[in-house]
């Protein structure tokens, strides 16, 4: 959620608080979204933000990264034995026999208005081991020639370099299509 513009409109702010409490939070709960990132464009919005939400806000520092020059051109050779990297497409998303595919669908649905919209305007890659999706890297949004990046690895498959390999496939696609990827992360997330 981005809070920007004039922060001194009391009537608007009251209506915004009502919208958050009566519409946004119930919809988020129904979609199992348990966290919001709130960005404030000014100190005034920072002071007001806590009063707009009927739940306490917690300040957590974030860091912002912009991709530069590819560092790992040999990523295909670095996938662990038995793992493969695939582009996320309709067939993969509709493969009900693939374990964790629903998690990929939920990730996409958390940032795109629909799966169809993602398939039309977005892109992503995932790692597969047998009949299981083990991780993914998706465009959280695409705007012109820029995109936000989301990366996740299933906990049982962490610490094997899968996020690096999957993100490398993603970045290679971005470079080939003139897209600048960027992402942000919790500062404490090593």
JSON list of N, CA and C in Angstrom, two decimals, residues 25 50 53-57:
[
{"chain": "A", "resi": 25, "resn": "UNK", "atom": "N", "xyz": [-9.14, -5.19, 4.62]},
{"chain": "A", "resi": 25, "resn": "UNK", "atom": "CA", "xyz": [-8.75, -6.25, 5.55]},
{"chain": "A", "resi": 25, "resn": "UNK", "atom": "C", "xyz": [-9.62, -7.50, 5.42]},
{"chain": "A", "resi": 50, "resn": "UNK", "atom": "N", "xyz": [-0.55, 4.67, 11.16]},
{"chain": "A", "resi": 50, "resn": "UNK", "atom": "CA", "xyz": [-1.00, 3.83, 12.26]},
{"chain": "A", "resi": 50, "resn": "UNK", "atom": "C", "xyz": [-2.47, 4.00, 12.58]},
{"chain": "A", "resi": 53, "resn": "UNK", "atom": "N", "xyz": [-5.20, 2.01, 10.19]},
{"chain": "A", "resi": 53, "resn": "UNK", "atom": "CA", "xyz": [-5.38, 0.56, 10.29]},
{"chain": "A", "resi": 53, "resn": "UNK", "atom": "C", "xyz": [-5.91, 0.20, 11.66]},
{"chain": "A", "resi": 54, "resn": "UNK", "atom": "N", "xyz": [-6.92, -0.67, 11.72]},
{"chain": "A", "resi": 54, "resn": "UNK", "atom": "CA", "xyz": [-7.46, -1.07, 13.02]},
{"chain": "A", "resi": 54, "resn": "UNK", "atom": "C", "xyz": [-6.61, -2.15, 13.70]},
{"chain": "A", "resi": 55, "resn": "UNK", "atom": "N", "xyz": [-5.46, -2.43, 13.14]},
{"chain": "A", "resi": 55, "resn": "UNK", "atom": "CA", "xyz": [-4.51, -3.39, 13.72]},
{"chain": "A", "resi": 55, "resn": "UNK", "atom": "C", "xyz": [-3.18, -2.66, 13.89]},
{"chain": "A", "resi": 56, "resn": "UNK", "atom": "N", "xyz": [-2.36, -3.08, 14.85]},
{"chain": "A", "resi": 56, "resn": "UNK", "atom": "CA", "xyz": [-1.08, -2.39, 15.03]},
{"chain": "A", "resi": 56, "resn": "UNK", "atom": "C", "xyz": [-0.15, -2.64, 13.85]},
{"chain": "A", "resi": 57, "resn": "UNK", "atom": "N", "xyz": [0.60, -1.61, 13.48]},
{"chain": "A", "resi": 57, "resn": "UNK", "atom": "CA", "xyz": [1.60, -1.73, 12.42]},
{"chain": "A", "resi": 57, "resn": "UNK", "atom": "C", "xyz": [2.97, -1.93, 13.07]}
]
